[in-house]
Coordinates of C-alpha atoms in Angstrom, one line a residue:
X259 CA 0.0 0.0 0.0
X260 CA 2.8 2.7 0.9
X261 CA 5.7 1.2 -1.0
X262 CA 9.1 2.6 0.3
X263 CA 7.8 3.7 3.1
X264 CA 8.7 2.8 7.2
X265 CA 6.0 0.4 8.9
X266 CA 5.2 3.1 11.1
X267 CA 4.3 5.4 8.9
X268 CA 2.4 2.8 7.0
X269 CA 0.3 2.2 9.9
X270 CA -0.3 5.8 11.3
X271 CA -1.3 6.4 7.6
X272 CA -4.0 3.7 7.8
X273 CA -5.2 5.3 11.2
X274 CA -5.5 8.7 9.5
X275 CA -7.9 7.6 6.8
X276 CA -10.6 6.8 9.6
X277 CA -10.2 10.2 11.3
X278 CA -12.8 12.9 10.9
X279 CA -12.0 16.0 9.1
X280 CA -9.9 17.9 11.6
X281 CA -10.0 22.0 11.0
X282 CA -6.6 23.5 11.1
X283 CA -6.3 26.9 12.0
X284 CA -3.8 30.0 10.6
X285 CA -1.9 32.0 12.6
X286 CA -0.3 34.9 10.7
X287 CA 2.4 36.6 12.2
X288 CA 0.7 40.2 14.7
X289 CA 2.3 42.7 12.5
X290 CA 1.1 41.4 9.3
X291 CA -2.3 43.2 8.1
X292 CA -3.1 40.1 5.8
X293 CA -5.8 37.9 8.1
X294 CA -7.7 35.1 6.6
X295 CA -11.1 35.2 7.0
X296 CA -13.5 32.1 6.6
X297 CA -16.8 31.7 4.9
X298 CA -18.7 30.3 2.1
X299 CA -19.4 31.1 -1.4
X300 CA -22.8 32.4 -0.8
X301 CA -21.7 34.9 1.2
X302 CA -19.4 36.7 -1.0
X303 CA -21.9 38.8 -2.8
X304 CA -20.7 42.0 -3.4
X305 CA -17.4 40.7 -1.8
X306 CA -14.0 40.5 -3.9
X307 CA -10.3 39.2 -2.5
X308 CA -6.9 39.2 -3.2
X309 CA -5.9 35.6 -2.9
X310 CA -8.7 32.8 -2.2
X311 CA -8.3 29.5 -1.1
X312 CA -11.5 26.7 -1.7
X313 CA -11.5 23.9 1.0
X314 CA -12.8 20.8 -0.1
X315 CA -14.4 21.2 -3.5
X316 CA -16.4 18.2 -3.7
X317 CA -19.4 16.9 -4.9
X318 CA -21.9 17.2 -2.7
X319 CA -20.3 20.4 -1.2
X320 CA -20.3 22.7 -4.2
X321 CA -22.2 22.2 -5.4
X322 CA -24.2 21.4 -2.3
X323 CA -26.3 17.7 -3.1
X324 CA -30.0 17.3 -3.7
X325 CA -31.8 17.5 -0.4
X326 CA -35.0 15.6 0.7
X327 CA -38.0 18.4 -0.2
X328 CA -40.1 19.3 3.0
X329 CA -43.4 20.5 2.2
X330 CA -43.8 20.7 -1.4
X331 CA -41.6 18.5 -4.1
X332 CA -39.6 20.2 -6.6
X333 CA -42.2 20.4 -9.5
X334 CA -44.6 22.1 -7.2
X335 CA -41.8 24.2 -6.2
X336 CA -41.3 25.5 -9.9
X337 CA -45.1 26.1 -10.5
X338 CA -45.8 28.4 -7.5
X339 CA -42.5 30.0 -7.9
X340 CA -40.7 28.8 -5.3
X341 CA -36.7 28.2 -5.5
X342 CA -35.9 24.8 -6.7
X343 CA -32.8 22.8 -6.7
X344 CA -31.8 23.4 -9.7
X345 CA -31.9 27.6 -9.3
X346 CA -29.9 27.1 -5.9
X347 CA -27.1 25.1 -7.8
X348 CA -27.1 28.0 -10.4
X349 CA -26.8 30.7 -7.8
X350 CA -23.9 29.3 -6.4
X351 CA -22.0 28.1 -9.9
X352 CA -22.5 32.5 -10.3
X353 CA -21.0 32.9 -6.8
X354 CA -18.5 30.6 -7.4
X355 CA -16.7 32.1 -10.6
X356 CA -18.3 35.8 -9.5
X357 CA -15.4 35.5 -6.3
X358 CA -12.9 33.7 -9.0
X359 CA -13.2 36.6 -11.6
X360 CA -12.4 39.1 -9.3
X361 CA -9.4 37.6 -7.4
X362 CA -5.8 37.7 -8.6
X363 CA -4.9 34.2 -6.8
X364 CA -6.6 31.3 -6.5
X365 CA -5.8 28.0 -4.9
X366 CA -8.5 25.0 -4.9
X367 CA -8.1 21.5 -2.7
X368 CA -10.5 18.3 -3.9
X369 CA -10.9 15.2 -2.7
X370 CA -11.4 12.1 -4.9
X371 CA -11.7 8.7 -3.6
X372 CA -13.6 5.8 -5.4
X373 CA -13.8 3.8 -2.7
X374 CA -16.4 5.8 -1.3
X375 CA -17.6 7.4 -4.1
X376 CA -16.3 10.9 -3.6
X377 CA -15.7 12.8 -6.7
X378 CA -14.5 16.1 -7.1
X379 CA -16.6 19.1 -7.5
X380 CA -18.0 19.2 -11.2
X381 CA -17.5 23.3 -10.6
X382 CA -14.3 22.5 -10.6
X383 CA -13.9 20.7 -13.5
X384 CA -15.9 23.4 -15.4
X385 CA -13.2 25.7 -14.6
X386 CA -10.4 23.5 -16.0
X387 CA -12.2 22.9 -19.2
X388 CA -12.7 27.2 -19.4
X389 CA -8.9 27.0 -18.5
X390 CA -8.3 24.6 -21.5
X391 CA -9.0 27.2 -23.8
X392 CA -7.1 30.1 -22.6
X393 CA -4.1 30.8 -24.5
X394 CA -1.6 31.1 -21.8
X395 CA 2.3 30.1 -21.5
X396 CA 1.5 27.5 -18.4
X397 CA -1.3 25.3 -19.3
X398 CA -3.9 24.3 -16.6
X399 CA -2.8 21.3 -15.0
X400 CA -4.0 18.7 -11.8
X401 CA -1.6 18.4 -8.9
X402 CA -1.7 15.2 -6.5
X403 CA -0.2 16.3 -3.4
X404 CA 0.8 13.8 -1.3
X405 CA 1.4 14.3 2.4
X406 CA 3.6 11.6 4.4
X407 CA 2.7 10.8 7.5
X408 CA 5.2 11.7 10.1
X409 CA 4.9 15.3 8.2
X410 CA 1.5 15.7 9.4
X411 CA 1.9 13.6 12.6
X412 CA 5.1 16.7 13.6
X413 CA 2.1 19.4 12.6
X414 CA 0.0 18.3 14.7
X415 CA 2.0 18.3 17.4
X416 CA 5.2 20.1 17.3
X417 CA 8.0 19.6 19.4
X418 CA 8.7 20.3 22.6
X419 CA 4.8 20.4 23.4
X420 CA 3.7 20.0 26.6
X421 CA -0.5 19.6 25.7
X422 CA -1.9 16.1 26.9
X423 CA -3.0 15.5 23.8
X424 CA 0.7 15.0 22.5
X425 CA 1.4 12.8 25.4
X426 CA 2.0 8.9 24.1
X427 CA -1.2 6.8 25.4
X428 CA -2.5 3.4 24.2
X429 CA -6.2 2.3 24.7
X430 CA -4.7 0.0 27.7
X431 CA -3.9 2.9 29.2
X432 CA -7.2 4.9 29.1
X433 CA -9.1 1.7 30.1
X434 CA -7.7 2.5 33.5
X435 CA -10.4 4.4 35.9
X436 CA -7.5 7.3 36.4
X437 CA -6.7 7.7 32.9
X438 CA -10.0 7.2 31.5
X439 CA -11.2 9.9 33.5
X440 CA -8.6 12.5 33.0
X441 CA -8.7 11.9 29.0
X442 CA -12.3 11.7 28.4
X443 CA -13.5 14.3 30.8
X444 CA -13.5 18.0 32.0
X445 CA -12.7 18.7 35.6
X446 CA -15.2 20.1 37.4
X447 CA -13.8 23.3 39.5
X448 CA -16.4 24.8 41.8
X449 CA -14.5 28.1 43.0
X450 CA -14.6 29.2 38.6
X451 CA -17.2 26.8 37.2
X452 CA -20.4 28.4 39.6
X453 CA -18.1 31.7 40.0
X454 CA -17.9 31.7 43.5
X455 CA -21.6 30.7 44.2
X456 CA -22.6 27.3 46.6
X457 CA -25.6 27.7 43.5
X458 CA -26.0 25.8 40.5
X459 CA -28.4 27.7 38.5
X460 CA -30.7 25.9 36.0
X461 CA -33.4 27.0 33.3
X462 CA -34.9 24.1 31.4
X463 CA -32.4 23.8 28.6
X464 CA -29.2 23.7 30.7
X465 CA -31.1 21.3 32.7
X466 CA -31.1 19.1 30.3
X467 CA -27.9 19.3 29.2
X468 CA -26.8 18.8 33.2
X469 CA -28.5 15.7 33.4
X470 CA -27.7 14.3 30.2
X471 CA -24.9 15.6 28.4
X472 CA -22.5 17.0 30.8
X473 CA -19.8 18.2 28.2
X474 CA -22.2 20.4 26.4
X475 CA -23.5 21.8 30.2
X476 CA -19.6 23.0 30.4
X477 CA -19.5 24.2 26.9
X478 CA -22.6 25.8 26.6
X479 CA -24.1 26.8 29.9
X480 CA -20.6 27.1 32.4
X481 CA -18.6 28.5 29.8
X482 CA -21.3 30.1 27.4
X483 CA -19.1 29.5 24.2
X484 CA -21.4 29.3 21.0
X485 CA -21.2 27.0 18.2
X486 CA -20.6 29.2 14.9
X487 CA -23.3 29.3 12.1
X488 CA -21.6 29.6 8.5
X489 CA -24.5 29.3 6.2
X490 CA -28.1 29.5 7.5
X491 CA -30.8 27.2 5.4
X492 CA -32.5 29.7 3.4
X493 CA -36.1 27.2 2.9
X494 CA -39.3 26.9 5.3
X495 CA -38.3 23.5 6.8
X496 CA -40.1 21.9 9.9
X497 CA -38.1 23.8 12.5
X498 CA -39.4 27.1 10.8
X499 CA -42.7 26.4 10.3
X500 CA -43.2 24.9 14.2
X501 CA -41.9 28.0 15.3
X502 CA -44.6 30.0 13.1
X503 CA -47.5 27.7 14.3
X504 CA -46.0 28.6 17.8
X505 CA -46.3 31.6 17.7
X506 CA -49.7 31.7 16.5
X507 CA -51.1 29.6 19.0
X508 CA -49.4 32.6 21.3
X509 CA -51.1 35.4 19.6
X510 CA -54.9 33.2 20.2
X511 CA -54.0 32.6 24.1
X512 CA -52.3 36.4 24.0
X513 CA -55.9 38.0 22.9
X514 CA -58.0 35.4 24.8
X515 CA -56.7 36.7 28.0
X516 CA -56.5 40.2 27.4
X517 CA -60.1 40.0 26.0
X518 CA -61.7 38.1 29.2
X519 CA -59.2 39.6 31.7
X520 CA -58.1 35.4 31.8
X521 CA -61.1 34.4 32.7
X522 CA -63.3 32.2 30.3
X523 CA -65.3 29.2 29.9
X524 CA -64.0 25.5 29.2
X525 CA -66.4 25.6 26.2
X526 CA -64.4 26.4 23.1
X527 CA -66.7 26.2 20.2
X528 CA -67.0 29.7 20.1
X529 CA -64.0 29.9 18.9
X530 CA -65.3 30.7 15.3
X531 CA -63.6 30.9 11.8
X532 CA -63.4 34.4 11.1
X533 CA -62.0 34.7 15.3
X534 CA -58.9 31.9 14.6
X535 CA -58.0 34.1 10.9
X536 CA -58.2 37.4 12.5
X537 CA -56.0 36.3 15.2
X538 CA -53.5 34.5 11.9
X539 CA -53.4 38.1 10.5
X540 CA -52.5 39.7 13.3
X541 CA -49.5 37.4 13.6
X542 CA -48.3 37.3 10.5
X543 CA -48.6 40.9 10.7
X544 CA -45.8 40.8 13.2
X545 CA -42.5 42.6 12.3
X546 CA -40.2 40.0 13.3
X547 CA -41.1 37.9 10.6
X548 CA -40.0 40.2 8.5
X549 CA -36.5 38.9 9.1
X550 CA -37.0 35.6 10.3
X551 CA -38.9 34.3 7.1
X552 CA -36.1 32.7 4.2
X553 CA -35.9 35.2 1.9
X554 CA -37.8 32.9 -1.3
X555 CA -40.9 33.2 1.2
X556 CA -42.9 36.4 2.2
X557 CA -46.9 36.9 3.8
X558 CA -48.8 36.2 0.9
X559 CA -46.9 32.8 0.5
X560 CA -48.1 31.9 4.0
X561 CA -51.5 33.6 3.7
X562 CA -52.6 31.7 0.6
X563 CA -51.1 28.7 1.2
X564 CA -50.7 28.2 4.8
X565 CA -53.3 29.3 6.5
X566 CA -55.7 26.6 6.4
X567 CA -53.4 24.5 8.1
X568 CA -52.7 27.1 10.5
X569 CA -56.1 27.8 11.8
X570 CA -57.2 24.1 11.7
X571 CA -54.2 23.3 14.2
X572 CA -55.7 25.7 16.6
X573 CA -59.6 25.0 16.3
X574 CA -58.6 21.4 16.6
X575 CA -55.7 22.4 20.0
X576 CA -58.6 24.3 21.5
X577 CA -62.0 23.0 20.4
X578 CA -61.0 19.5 20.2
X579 CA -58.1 18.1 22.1
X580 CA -59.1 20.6 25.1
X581 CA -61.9 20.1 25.1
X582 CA -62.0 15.9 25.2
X583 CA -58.7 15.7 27.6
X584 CA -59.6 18.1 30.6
X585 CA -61.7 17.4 33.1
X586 CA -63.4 21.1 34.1
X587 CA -65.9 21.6 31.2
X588 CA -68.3 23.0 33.6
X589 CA -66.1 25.4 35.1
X590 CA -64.9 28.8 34.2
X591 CA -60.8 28.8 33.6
X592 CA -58.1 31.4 33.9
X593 CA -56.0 31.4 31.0
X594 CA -51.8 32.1 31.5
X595 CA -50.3 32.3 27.9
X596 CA -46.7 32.8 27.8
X597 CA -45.2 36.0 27.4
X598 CA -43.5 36.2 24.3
X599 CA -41.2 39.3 25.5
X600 CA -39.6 37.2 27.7
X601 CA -36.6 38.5 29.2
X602 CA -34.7 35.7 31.4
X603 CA -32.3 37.8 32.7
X604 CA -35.3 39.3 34.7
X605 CA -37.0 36.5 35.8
X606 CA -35.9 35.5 39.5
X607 CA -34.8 32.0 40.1
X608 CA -36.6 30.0 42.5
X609 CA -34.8 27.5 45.0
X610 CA -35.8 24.0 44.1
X611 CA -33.3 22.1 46.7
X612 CA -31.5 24.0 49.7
X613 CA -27.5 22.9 50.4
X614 CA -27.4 19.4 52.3
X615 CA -24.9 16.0 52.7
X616 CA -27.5 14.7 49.5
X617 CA -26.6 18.1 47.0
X618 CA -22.6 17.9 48.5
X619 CA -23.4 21.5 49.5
X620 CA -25.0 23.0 47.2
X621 CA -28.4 24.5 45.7
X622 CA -30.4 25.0 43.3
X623 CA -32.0 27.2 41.4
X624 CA -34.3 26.8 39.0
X625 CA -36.2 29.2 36.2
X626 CA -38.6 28.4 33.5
X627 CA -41.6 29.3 31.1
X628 CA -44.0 26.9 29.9
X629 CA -46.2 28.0 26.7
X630 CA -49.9 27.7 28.5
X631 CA -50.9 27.5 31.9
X632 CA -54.7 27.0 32.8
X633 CA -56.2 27.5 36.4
X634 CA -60.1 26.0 37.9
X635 CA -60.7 26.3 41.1
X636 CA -59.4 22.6 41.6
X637 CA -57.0 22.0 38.7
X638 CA -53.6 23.0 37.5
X639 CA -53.0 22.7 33.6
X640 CA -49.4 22.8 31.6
X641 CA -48.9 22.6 28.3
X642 CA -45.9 22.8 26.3
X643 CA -45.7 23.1 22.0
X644 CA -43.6 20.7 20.3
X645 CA -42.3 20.3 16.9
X646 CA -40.0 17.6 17.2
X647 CA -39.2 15.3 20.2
X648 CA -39.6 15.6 24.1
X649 CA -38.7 15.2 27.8
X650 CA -41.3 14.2 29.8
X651 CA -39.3 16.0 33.1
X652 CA -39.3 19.6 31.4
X653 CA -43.1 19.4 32.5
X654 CA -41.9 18.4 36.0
X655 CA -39.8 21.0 35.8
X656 CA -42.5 23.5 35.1
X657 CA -43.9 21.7 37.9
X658 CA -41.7 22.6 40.5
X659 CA -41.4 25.7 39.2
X660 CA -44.4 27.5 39.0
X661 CA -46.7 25.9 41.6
X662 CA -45.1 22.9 44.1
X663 CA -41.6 25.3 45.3
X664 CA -44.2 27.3 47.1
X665 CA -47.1 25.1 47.6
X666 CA -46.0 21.2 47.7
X667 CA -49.6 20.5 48.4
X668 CA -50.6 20.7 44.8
X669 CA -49.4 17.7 43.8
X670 CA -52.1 15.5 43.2
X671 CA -54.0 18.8 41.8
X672 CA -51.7 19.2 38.8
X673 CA -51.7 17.7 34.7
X674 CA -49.0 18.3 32.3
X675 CA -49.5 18.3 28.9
X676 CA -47.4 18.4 25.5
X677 CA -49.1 19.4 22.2
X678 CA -47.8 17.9 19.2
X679 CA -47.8 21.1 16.5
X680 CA -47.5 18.6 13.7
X681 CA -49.3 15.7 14.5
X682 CA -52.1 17.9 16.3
X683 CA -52.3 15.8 19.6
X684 CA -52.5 16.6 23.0
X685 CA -50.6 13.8 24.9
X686 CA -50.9 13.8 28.9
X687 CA -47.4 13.3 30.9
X688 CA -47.9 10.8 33.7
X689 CA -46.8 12.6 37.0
X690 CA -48.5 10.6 39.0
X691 CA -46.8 7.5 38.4
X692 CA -43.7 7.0 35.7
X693 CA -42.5 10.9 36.1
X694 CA -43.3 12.0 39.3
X695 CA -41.7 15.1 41.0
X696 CA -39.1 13.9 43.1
X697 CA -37.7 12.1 39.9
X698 CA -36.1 15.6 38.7
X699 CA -34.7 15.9 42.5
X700 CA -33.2 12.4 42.2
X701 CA -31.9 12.9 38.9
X702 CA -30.2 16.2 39.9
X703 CA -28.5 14.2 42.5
X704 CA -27.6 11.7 40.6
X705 CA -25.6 13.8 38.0
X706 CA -24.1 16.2 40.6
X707 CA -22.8 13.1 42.6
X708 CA -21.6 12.3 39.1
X709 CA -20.2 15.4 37.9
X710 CA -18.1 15.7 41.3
X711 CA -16.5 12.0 41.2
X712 CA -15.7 12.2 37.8
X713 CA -16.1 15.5 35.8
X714 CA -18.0 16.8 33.2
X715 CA -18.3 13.4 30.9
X716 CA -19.6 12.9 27.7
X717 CA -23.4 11.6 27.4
X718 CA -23.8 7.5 27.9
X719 CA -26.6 7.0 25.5
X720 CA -26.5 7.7 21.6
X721 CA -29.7 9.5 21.6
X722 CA -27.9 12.5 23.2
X723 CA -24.9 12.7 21.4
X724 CA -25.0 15.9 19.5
X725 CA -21.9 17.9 17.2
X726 CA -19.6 18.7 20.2
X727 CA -18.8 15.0 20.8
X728 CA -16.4 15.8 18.4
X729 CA -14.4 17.8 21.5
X730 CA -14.5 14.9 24.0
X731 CA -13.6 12.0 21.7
X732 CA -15.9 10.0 22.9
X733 CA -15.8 7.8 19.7
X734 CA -13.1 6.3 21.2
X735 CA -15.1 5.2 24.0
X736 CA -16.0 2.0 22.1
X737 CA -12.7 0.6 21.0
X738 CA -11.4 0.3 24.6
X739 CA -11.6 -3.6 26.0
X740 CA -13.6 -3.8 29.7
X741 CA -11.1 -5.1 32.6
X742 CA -11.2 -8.4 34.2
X743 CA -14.8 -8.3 36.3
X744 CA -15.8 -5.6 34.0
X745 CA -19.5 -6.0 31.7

């Protein structure tokens, strides 16, 4: 395979071609004025450079593949006037040789690899054909660069480094509780990491990551550091639309309660037709759609098209699925939407567990908003709006937060709820049984004990793995062999 080359080397090659794609950063000297910046061909309208370097031209990235069409296929698309595939890989072929025509240096990297049916971008190839036909002194020409191994193994590392990541290991090594620990986990350091508090301080989201996926708690919730966004997807996919419906469903509660001062009848026909597409108007009249819509979409788009869906989602949320699942029918409710001007740096924690032998010394605080809260003389109601998945102890969390903190004796008094936007179902959370309250206490425990033995560790169960496994390696996880006594 590597003729003439040391065994070594043969083998460290063979371990490379199973890595990831590892980014490398630049550093230019501080008195030079020349920095690099990084984006991606769509976002150099209006832009031109000097020099330019493409990264992995490559089928599949430029141009960017086919993706699966959400909502309306690609014919459908083309007959309402939508974007289409086919005008998106057009836009960026302009992009592509708009940036090239204005630079004065150009340097392009592909990867080709049969094997696994990589091939290089056919923008590229384009360009050499165009290049073909210039009359110049130095024909156009391909270059296979070929990097040995040791080269790249003394970049990565250069000498003299003292980072634990140069150190020399084996998977032997790391099996060992000590070393396992200290390579695939964060320290936790309570003096910086809670910034002098005996608090840990929790909203529903960095809850989550707390109890489940303790390397993204330190990346995203200790530390506060922000994956970067490159390229946002310009189309109305599911995420978008949820997030539309959403707020929709706000705008209906919003007006309900400021109509009846929150207090109204558990009968919701009267919700009529021409109440449900006032109430559509006056959301999509909002201003913030103005930006958050892709820019191939605008009001009459979701007016015309959209809104029958829209308004049937919310007869059938409050005239149906209300309706059938809650108990009160002949009682008058008080209605507690969400406030969509939310500001969570105002809104006070609440202290869910006081500083004890069981919480190693430490509280906490918890903070949260729920989309709908209803009120009877007898009954609590939460509801939360879903797009996707969910957690059935965010409602427990909502739980302890807004009504069993301050009055435990509400317990048996109280039913959660999630909506499915999509799927238009109201599904009841059992509290009473599976997810009862003290569950989020335990759990809380449970990772804190965890988190304070052994660090911030990367999640134990695939369905939380998420991009910044990447960080903690924990792909490696699988290749080490269980000691003697070990499952």
């Amino acid at each position: 395979l590597y003729p003439g080359m040391p065994l070594s080397s043969c083998i460290f090659a063979l371990f490379l071609n199973f890595l990831r794609p590892r980014p490398y950063r630049i550093n230019t000297p501080t008195e030079s004025n020349q920095i690099a910046s990084i984006t991606n061909v769509m976002d150099t309208r209006n832009l031109r450079a000097d020099k330019i370097t493409f990264l992995n031209l490559t089928e599949g990235i430029l141009p960017s593949t086919r993706n699966p069409v959400w909502l309306f296929n690609e014919r459908q698309q083309k007959e309402i006037g939508l974007k289409t595939w086919e005008v998106v890989r057009n836009w960026e072929r302009y992009y592509f040789f708009r940036i090239i025509a204005t630079a004065g240096e150009i340097e392009a990297y592909t990867v080709v690899n049969q094997d696994k049916d990589i091939e290089s971008s056919s923008f590229l190839n384009e360009l050499f054909e165009f290049c073909k036909t210039r009359q110049t002194e130095h024909p156009p020409l391909w270059e296979k660069v070929s990097i040995p191994a040791d080269t790249l193994l003394r970049n990565l590392f250069p000498t003299g480094s003292d980072s634990p990541l140069a150190a020399q290991t084996s998977l032997l090594e790391l099996s060992q509780p000590d070393k396992h620990a200290a390579f695939f986990s964060i320290p936790f350091r309570a003096e910086s990491d809670l910034c002098g508090k005996d608090a840990i301080s929790l909203s529903w989201s960095s809850c989550e990551h707390f109890l489940y996926n303790q390397v993204l708690y330190f990346l995203r919730d200790v530390k506060k550091i922000k994956e970067r966004t490159y390229k946002i997807d310009e189309t109305l996919n599911r995420r978008m639309f949820g997030k539309l419906l959403h707020h929709y469903l706000m705008v209906i509660s919003q007006r309900l309660a400021e109509q009846h001062k929150g207090l109204l009848s558990m009968r919701w026909e009267w919700l009529s037709e021409s109440f449900l597409q006032s109430n559509l108007n006056s959301a999509l009249a909002d201003k913030k759609l103005i930006y958050q819509m892709p820019a191939n979409y605008n009001k009459q788009f979701l007016a015309e098209l959209l809104s029958p869906f829209l308004t049937d989602t919310a007869a059938r949320f409050f005239r149906d699925e209300l309706d059938a699942r809650l108990d009160s029918s002949s009682e008058f409710i008080t209605l507690i939407p969400e406030n969509e001007e939310y500001d969570g740096a105002r809104e006070s924690y609440k202290l869910l567990m006081a500083a004890d032998d069981s919480t190693r010394g430490l509280k906490f605080l918890v903070k949260g908003r729920a989309d709908l809260r209803l009120e009877t003389a007898s009954r609590r109601y939460i509801i939360d709006f879903k797009t996707g998945g969910y957690h059935e102890l965010q409602l427990v969390f909502y739980m302890w937060y807004y009504y069993l903190i301050e009055q435990p004796e509400l317990e048996e008094s109280i039913d959660a709820f999630v909506y499915k936007l999509l799927d238009k179902k109201l599904l009841k959370v059992d509290t009473q049984h599976k997810h009862t309250p003290d569950k989020l206490k335990e759990a809380l425990k449970e990772a804190l004990a965890s988190l304070m033995e052994s660090g911030y560790k990367p999640p134990s169960q695939i369905n939380w793995y998420d991009r910044s496994l990447g960080i903690s390696r924990v792909d490696l996880l699988k290749n080490i062999e269980p000691q003697a006594g070990e499952e």
